[in-house]
C-alpha positions as protocol buffer text, in pm:
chain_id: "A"
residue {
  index: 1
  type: UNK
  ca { x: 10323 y: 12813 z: -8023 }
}
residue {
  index: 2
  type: UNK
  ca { x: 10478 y: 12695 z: -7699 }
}
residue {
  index: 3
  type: UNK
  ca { x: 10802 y: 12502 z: -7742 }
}
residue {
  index: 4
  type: UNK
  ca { x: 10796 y: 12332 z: -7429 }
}
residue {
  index: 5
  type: UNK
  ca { x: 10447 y: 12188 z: -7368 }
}
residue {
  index: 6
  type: UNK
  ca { x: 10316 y: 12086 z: -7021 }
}
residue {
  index: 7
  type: UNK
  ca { x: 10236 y: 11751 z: -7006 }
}
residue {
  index: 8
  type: UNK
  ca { x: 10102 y: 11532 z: -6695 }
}
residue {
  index: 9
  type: UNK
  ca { x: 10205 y: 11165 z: -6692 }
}
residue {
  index: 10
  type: UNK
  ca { x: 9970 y: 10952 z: -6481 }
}
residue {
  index: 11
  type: UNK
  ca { x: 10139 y: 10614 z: -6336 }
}
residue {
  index: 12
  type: UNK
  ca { x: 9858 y: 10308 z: -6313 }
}
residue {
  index: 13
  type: UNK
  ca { x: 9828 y: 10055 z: -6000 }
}
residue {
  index: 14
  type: UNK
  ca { x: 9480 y: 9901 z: -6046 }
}
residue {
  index: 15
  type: UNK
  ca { x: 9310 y: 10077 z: -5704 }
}
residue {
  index: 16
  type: UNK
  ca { x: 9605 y: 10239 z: -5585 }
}
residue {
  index: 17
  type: UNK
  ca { x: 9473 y: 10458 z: -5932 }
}
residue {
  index: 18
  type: UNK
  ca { x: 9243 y: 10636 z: -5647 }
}
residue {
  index: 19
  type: UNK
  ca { x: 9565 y: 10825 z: -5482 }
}
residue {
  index: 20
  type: UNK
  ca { x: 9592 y: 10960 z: -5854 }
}
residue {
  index: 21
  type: UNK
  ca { x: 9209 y: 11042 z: -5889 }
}
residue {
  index: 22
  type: UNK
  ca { x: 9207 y: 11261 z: -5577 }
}
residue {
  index: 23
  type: UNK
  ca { x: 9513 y: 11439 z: -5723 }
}
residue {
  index: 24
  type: UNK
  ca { x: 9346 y: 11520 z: -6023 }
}
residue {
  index: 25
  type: UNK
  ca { x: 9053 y: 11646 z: -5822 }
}
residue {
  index: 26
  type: UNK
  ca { x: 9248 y: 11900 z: -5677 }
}
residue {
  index: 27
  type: UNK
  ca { x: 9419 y: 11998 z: -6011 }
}
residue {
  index: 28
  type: UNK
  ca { x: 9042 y: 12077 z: -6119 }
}
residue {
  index: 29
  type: UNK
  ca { x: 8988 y: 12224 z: -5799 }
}
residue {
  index: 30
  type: UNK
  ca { x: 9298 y: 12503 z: -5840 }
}
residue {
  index: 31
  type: UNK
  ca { x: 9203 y: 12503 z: -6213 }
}
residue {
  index: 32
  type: UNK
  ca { x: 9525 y: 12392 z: -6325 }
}
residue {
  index: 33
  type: UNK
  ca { x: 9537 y: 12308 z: -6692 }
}
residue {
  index: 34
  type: UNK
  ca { x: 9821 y: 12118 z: -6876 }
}
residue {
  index: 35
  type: UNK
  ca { x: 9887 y: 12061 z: -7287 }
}
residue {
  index: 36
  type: UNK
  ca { x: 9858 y: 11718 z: -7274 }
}
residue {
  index: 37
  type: UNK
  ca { x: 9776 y: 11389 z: -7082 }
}
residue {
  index: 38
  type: UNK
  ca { x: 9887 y: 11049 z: -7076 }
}
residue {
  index: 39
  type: UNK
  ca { x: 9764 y: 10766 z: -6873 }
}
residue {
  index: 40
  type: UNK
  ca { x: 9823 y: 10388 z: -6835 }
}
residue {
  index: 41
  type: UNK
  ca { x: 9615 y: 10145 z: -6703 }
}
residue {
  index: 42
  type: UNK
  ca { x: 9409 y: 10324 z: -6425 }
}
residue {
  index: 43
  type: UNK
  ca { x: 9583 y: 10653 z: -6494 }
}
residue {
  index: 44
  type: UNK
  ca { x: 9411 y: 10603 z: -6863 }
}
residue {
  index: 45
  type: UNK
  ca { x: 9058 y: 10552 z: -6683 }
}
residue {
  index: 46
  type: UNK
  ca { x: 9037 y: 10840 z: -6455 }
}
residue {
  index: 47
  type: UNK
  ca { x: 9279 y: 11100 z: -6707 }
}
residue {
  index: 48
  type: UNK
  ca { x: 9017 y: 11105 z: -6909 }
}
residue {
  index: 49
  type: UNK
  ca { x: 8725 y: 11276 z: -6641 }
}
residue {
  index: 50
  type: UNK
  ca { x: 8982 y: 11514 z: -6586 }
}
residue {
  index: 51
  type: UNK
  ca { x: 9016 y: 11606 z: -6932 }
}
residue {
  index: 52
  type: UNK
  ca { x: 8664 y: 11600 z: -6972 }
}
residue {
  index: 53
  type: UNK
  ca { x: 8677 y: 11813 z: -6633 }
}
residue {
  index: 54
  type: UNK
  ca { x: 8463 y: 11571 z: -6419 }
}
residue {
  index: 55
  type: UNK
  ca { x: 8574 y: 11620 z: -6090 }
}
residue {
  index: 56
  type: UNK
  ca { x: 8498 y: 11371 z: -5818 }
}
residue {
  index: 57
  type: UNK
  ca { x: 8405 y: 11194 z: -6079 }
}
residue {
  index: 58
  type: UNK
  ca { x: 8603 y: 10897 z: -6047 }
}
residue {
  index: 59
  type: UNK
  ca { x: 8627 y: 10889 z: -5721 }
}
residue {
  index: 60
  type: UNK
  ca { x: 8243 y: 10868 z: -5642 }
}
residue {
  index: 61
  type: UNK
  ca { x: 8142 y: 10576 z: -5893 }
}
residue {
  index: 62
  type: UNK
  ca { x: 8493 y: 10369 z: -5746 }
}
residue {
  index: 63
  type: UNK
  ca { x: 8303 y: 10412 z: -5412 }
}
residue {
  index: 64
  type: UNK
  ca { x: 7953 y: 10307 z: -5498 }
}
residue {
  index: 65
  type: UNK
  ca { x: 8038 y: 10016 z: -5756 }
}
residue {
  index: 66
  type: UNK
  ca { x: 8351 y: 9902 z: -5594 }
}
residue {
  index: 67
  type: UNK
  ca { x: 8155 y: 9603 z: -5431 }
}
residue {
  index: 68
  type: UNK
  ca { x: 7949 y: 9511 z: -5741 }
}
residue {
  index: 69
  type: UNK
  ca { x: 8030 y: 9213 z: -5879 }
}
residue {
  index: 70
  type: UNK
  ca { x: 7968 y: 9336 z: -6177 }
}
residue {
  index: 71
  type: UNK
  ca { x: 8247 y: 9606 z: -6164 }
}
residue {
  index: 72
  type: UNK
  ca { x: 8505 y: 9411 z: -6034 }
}
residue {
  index: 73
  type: UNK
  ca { x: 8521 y: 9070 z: -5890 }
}
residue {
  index: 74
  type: UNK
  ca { x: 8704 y: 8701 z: -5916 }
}
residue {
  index: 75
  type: UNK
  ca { x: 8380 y: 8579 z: -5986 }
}
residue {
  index: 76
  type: UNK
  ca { x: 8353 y: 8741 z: -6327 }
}
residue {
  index: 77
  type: UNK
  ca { x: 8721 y: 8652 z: -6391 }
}
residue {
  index: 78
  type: UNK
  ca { x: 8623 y: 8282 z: -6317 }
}
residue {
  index: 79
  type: UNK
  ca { x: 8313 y: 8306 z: -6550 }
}
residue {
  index: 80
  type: UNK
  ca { x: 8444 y: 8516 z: -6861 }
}
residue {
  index: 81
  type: UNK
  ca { x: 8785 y: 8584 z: -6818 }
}
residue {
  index: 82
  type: UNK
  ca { x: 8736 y: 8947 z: -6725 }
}
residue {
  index: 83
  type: UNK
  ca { x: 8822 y: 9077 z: -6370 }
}
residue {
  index: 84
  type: UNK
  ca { x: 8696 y: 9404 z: -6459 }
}
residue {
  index: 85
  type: UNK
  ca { x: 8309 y: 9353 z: -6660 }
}
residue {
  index: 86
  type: UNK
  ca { x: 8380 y: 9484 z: -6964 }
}
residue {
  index: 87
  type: UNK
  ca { x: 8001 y: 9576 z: -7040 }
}
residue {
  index: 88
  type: UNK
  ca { x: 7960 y: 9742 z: -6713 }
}
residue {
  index: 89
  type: UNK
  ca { x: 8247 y: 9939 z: -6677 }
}
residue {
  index: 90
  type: UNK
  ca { x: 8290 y: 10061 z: -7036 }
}
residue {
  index: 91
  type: UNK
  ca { x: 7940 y: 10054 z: -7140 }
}
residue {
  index: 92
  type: UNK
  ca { x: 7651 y: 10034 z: -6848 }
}
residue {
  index: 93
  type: UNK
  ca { x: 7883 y: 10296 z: -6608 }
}
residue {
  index: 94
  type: UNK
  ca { x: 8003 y: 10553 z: -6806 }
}
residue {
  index: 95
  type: UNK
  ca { x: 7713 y: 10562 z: -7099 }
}
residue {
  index: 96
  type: UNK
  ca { x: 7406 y: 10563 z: -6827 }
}
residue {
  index: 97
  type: UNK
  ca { x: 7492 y: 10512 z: -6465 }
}
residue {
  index: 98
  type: UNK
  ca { x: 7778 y: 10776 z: -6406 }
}
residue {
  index: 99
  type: UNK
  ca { x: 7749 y: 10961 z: -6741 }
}
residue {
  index: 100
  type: UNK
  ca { x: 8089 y: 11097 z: -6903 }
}
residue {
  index: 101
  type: UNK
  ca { x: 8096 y: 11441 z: -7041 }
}
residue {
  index: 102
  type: UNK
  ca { x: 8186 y: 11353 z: -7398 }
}
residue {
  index: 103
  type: UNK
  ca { x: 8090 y: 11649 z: -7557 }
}
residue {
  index: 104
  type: UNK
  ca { x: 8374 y: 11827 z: -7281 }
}
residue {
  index: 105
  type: UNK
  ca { x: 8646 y: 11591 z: -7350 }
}
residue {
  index: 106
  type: UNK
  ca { x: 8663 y: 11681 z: -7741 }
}
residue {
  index: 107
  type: UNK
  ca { x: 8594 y: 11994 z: -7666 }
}
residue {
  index: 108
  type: UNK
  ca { x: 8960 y: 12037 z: -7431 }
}
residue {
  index: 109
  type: UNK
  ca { x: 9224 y: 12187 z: -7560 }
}
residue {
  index: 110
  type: UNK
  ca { x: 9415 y: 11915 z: -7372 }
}
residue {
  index: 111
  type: UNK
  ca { x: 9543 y: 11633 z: -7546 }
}
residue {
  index: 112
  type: UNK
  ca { x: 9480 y: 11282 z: -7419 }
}
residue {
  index: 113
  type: UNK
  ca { x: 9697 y: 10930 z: -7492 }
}
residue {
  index: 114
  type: UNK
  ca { x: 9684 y: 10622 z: -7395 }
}
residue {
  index: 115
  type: UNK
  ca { x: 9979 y: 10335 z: -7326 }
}
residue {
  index: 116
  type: UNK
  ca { x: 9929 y: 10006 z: -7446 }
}
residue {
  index: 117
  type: UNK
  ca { x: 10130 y: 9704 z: -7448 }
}
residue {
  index: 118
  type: UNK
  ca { x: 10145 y: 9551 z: -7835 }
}
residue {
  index: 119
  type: UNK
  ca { x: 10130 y: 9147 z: -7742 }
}
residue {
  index: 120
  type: UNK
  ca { x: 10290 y: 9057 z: -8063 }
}
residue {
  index: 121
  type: UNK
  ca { x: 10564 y: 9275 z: -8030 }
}
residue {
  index: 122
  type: UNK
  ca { x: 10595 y: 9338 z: -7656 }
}
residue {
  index: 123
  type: UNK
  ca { x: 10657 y: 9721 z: -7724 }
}
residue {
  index: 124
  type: UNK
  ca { x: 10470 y: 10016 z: -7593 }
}
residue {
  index: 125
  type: UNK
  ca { x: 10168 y: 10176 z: -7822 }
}
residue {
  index: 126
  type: UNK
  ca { x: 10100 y: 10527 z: -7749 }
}
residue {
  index: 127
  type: UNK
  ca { x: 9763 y: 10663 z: -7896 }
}
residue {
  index: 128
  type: UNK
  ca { x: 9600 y: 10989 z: -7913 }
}
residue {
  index: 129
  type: UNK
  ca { x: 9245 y: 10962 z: -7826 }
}
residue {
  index: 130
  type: UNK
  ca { x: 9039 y: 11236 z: -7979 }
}
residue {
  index: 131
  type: UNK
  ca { x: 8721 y: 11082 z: -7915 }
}
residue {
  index: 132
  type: UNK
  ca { x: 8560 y: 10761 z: -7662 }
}
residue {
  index: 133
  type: UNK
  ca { x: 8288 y: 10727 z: -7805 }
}
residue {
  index: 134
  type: UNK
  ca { x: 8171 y: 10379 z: -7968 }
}
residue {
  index: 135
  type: UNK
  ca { x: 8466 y: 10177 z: -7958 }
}
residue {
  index: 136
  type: UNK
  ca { x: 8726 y: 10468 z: -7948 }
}
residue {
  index: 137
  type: UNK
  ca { x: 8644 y: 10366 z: -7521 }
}
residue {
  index: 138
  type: UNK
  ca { x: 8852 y: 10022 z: -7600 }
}
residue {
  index: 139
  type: UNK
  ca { x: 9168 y: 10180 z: -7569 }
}
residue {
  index: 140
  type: UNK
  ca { x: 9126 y: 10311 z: -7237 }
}
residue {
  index: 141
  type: UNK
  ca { x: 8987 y: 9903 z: -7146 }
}
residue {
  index: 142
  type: UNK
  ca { x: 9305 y: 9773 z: -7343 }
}
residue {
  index: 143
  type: UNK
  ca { x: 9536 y: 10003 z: -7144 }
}
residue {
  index: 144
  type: UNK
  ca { x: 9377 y: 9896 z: -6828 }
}
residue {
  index: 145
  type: UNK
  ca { x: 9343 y: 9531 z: -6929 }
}
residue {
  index: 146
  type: UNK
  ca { x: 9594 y: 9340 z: -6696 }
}
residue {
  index: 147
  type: UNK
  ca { x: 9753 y: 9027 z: -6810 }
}
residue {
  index: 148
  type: UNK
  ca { x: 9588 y: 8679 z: -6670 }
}
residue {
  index: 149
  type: UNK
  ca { x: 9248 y: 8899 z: -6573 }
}
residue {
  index: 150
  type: UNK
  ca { x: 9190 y: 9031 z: -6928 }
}
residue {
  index: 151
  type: UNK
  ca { x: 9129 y: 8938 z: -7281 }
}
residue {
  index: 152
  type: UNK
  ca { x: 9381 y: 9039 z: -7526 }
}
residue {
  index: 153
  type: UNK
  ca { x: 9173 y: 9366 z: -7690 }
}
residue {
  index: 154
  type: UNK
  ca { x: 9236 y: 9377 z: -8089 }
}
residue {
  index: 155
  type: UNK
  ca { x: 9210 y: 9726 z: -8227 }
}
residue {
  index: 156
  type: UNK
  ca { x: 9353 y: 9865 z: -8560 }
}
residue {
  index: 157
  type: UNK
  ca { x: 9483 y: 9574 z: -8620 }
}
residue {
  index: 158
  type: UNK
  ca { x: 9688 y: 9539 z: -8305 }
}
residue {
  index: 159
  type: UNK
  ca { x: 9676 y: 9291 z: -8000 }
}
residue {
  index: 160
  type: UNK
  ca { x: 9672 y: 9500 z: -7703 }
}
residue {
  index: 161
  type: UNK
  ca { x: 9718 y: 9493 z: -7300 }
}
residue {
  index: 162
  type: UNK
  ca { x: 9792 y: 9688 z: -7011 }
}
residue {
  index: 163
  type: UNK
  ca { x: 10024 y: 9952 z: -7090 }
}
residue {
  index: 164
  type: UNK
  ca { x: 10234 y: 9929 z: -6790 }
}
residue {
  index: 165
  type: UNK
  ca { x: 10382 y: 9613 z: -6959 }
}
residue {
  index: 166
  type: UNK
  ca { x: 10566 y: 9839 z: -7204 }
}
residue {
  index: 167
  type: UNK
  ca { x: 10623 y: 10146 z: -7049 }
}
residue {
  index: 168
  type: UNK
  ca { x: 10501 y: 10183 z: -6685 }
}
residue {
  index: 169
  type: UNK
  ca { x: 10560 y: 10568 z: -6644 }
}
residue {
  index: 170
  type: UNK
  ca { x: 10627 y: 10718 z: -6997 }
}
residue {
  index: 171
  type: UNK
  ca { x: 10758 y: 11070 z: -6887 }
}
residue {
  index: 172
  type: UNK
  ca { x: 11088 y: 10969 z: -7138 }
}
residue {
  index: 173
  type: UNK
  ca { x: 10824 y: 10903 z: -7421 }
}
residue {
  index: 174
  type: UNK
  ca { x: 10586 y: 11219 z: -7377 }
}
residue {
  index: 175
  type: UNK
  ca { x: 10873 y: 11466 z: -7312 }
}
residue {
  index: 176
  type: UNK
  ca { x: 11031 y: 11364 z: -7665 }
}
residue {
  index: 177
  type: UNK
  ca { x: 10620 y: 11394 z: -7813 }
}
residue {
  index: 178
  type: UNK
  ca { x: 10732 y: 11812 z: -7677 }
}
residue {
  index: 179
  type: UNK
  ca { x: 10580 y: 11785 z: -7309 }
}
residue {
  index: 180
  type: UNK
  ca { x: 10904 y: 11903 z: -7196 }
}
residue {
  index: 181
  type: UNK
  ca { x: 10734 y: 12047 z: -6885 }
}
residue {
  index: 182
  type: UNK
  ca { x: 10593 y: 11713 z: -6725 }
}
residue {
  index: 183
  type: UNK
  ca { x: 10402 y: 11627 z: -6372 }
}
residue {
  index: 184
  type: UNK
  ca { x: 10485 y: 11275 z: -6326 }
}
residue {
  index: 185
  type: UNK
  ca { x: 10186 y: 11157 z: -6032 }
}
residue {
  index: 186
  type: UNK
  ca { x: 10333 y: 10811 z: -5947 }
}
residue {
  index: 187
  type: UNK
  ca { x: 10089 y: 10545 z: -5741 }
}
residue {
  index: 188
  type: UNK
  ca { x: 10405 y: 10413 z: -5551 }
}
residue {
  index: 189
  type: UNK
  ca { x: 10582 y: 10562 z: -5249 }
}
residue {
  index: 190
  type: UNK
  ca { x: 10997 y: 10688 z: -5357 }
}
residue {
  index: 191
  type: UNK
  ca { x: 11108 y: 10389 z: -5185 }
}
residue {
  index: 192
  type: UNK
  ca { x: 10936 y: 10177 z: -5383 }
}
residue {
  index: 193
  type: UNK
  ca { x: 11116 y: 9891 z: -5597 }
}
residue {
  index: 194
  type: UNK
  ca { x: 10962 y: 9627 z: -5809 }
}
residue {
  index: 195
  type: UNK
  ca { x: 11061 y: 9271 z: -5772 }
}
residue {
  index: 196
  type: UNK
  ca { x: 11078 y: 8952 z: -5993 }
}
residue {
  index: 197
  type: UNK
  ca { x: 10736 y: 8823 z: -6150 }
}
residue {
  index: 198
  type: UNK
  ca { x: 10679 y: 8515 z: -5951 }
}
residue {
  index: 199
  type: UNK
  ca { x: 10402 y: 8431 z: -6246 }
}
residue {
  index: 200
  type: UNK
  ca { x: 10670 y: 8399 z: -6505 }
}
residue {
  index: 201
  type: UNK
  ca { x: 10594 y: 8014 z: -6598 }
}
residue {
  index: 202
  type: UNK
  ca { x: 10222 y: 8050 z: -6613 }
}
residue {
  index: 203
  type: UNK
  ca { x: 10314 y: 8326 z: -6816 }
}
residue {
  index: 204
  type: UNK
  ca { x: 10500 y: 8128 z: -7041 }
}
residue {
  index: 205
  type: UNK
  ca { x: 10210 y: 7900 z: -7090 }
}
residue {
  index: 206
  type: UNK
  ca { x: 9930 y: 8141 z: -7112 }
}
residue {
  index: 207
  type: UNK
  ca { x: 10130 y: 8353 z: -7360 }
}
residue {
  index: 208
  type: UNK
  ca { x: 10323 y: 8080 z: -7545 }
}
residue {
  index: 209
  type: UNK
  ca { x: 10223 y: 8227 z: -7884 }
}
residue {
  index: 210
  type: UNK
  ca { x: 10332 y: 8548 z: -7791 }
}
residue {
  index: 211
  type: UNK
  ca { x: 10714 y: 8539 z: -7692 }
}
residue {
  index: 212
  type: UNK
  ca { x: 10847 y: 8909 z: -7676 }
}
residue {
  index: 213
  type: UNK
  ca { x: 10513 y: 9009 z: -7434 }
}
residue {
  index: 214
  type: UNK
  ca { x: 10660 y: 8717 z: -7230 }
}
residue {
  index: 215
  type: UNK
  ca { x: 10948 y: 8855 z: -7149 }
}
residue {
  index: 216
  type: UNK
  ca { x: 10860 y: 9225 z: -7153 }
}
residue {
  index: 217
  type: UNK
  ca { x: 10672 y: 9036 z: -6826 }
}
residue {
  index: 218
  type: UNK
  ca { x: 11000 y: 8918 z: -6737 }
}
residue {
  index: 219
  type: UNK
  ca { x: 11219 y: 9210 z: -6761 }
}
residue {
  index: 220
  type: UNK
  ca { x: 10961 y: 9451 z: -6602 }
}
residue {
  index: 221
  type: UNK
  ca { x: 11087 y: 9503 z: -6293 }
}
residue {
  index: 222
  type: UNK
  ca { x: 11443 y: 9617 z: -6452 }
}
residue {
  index: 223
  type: UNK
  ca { x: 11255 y: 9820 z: -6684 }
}
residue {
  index: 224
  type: UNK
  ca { x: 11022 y: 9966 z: -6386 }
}
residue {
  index: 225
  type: UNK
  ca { x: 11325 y: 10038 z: -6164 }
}
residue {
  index: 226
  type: UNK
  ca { x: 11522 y: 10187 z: -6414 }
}
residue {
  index: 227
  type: UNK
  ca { x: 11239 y: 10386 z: -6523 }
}
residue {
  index: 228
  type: UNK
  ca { x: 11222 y: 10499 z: -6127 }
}
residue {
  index: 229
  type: UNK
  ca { x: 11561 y: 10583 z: -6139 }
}
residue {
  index: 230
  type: UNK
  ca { x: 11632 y: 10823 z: -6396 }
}
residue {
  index: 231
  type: UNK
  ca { x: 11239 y: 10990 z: -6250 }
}
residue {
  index: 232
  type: UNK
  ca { x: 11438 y: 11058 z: -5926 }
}
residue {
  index: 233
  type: UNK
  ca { x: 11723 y: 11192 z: -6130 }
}
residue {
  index: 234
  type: UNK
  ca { x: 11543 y: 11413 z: -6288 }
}
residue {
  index: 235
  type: UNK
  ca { x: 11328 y: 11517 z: -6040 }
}
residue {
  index: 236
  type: UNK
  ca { x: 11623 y: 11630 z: -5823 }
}
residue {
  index: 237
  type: UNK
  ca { x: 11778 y: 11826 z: -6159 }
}
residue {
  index: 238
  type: UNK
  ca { x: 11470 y: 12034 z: -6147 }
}
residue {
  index: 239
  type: UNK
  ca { x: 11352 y: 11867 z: -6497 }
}
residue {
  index: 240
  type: UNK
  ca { x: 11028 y: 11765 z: -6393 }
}
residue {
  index: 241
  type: UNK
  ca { x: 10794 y: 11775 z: -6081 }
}
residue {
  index: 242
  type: UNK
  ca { x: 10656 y: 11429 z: -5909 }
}
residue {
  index: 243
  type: UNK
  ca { x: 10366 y: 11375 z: -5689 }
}
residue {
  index: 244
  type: UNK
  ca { x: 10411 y: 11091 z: -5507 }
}
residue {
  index: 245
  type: UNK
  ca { x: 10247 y: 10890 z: -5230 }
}
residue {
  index: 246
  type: UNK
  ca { x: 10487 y: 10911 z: -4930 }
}
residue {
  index: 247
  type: UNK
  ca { x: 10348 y: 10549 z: -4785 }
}
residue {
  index: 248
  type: UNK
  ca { x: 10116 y: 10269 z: -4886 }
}
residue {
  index: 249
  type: UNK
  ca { x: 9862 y: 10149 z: -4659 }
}
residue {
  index: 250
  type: UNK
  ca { x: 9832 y: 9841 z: -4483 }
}
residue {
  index: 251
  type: UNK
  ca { x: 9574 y: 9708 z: -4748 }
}
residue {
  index: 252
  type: UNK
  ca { x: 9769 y: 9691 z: -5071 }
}
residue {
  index: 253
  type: UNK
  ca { x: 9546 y: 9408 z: -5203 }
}
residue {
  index: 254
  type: UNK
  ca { x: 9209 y: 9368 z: -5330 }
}
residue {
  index: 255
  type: UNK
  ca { x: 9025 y: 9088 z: -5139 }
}
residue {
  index: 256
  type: UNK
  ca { x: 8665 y: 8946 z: -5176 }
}
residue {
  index: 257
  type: UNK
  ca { x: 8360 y: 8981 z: -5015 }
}
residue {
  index: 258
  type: UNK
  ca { x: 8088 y: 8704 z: -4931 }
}
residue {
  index: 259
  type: UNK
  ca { x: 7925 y: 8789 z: -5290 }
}
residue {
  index: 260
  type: UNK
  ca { x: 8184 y: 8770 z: -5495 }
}
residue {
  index: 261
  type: UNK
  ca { x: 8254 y: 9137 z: -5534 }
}
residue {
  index: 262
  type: UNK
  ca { x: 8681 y: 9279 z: -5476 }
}
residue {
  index: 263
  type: UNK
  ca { x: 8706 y: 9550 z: -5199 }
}
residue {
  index: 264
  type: UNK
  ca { x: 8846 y: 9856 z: -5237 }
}
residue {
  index: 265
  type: UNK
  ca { x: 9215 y: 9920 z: -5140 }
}
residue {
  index: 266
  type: UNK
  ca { x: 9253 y: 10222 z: -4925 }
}
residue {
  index: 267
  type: UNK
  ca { x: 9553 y: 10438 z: -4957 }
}
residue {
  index: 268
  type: UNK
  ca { x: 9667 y: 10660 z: -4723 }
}
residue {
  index: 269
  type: UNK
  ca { x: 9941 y: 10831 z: -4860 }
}
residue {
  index: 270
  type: UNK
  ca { x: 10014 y: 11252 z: -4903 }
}
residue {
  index: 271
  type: UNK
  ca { x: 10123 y: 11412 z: -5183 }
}
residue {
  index: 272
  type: UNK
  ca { x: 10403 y: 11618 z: -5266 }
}
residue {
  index: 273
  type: UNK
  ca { x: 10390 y: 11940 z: -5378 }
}
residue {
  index: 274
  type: UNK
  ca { x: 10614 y: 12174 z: -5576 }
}
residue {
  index: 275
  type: UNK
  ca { x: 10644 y: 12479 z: -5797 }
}
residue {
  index: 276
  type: UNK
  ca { x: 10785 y: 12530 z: -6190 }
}
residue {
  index: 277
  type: UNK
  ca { x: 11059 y: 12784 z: -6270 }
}
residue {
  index: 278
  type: UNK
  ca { x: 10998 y: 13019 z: -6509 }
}
C-alpha cells in the first residue's frame, strides 16, 4: 500500500475548464496515471473522461455543441432557470450524442470526487463517485451548477451547488484524504486575485433562506486568495506541482450569438511543467 497517494486536483472556471481539458489530454497522451481525482465545477465534468480515459473527449463535444442553445445559452437560463440544459448536457450528450465510457470509469483504479457546496450549511461536500450512471451523473451537474444560473440540486438529502463556493481548489482537503503527492492544474494565471462579489445583494435576496451559502458568496474571494496563497507556498517548498495558465486571453467572457446560444471563451495560455522527487 502506498502511503503517499498521487492525487490530481482540477480547479473549475466554467470555459476557462478547456485549458484543463487539454491538460488532461496530454496526461492520457504520456499515459500518466494518478491514485485519485478531484474536480469542481468544470474540473468535475471533464475529470471524469479522463478517468474513464476519453481523450479529446471533452474537448471535441465543447467545440461542436458550444453554440447550441441547448448546451449553453441565456436563453435557456431565461426560460428554465438553467444556463447549462440539464437534459442535454447530462442526459442527451453524454448517454447518446458523445457517449461516455462507463464501463472504463468503474473499471479505473483511479478514484474520482466531486466538490459541492452544501446550501444549508455553506460548507464544502466532497463525494466519491464510483459510478454516473442514472442519477449518480447529478453530482457532477451539482458541482458544476453555478449560483443565479442553476437550480439548487437535492441529493442524499443535501441541497447542493457549485463546489467552488466551498472550496475552490481543495489540494488542503485531498492531501489530508492521503493524496500527499498532488498536481494542482489551476484555470487562472499566478497573478491572478479574486475580487469582491459585486452580486452580493441579489444574493441576499435570491438566497434569503439560506444564510451561511450567502456569505460563503461573500467571503470567497478571501477564501480563494488565501487558498492561492498557501498553493504558491507550497509549490515553491517542493510539496506539490501546479500547472498553471501563464495568461488569460482577451475573451474571458462568454457572450451570445444571434440565436441565443453562449460562445466559447478561448484561452491562450501555456502550461507549466515540472518533475516529482523521489
Amino acid at each position: 500500500m502506498n502511503p503517499e497517494k498521487t492525487g490530481l486536483v482540477l480547479e473549475g472556471g466554467g470555459m476557462r475548464g478547456i485549458y484543463t481539458a487539454g491538460v488532461l489530454d496530454v496526461f492520457l497522451e504520456q499515459n500518466i496515471q494518478v491514485d485519485g481525482v478531484i474536480g469542481v465545477s468544470a474540473g468535475a465534468i471533464h475529470g471524469c473522461s479522463f478517468v474513464a480515459g476519453q481523450r479529446e473527449r471533452s474537448i471535441r463535444y465543447n467545440l461542436k455543441y458550444c453554440r447550441d442553445p441547448q448546451y449553453m445559452s441565456f436563453r435557456s437560463l431565461l426560460k428554465t432557470g438553467e444556463l447549462c440544459g440539464t437534459d442535454f448536457c447530462y442526459h442527451q450528450l453524454p448517454e447518446t450524442l458523445d457517449p461516455f465510457d462507463n464501463e472504463a470509469f468503474e473499471a479505473s483504479d483511479t478514484d474520482f470526487y466531486v466538490t459541492c457546496t452544501d446550501v444549508e450549511t455553506g460548507e464544502p461536500v466532497y463525494k466519491l463517485c464510483e459510478t454516473l450512471r442514472g442519477d449518480q451523473i447529478d453530482w457532477v451537474r451539482a458541482s458544476a451548477s453555478m449560483p443565479l444560473a442553476a437550480h439548487i440540486v437535492e441529493l442524499e438529502g443535501r441541497k447542493l451547488l457549485d463546489g467552488g463556493v466551498a472550496d475552490s481548489i481543495p489540494v488542503a482537503a485531498f492531501r489530508k484524504m492521503g493524496y500527499k503527492r498532488c498536481v494542482v492544474v489551476a484555470t487562472r494565471p499566478m497573478s491572478y486575485r479574486k475580487k469582491p462579489n459585486r452580486m452580493t445583494s441579489l444574493l441576499r435576496r435570491v438566497y434569503r433562506d439560506y444564510p451561511d451559502f450567502v456569505e460563503a458568496m461573500a467571503r470567497r474571494h478571501l477564501m480563494y486568495n488565501r487558498q492561492l496563497d498557501e498553493i504558491k507556498r507550497m509549490e515553491d517548498a517542493g510539496e506539490i506541482l501546479v500547472i498553471r495558465p501563464s495568461r488569460t486571453s482577451k475573451s474571458t467572457a462568454p457572450s451570445t450569438t444571434r440565436n441565443g446560444s453562449v460562445r466559447c471563451t478561448t484561452w491562450d495560455g501555456r502550461t507549466g511543467s515540472g518533475r516529482w522527487n523521489g
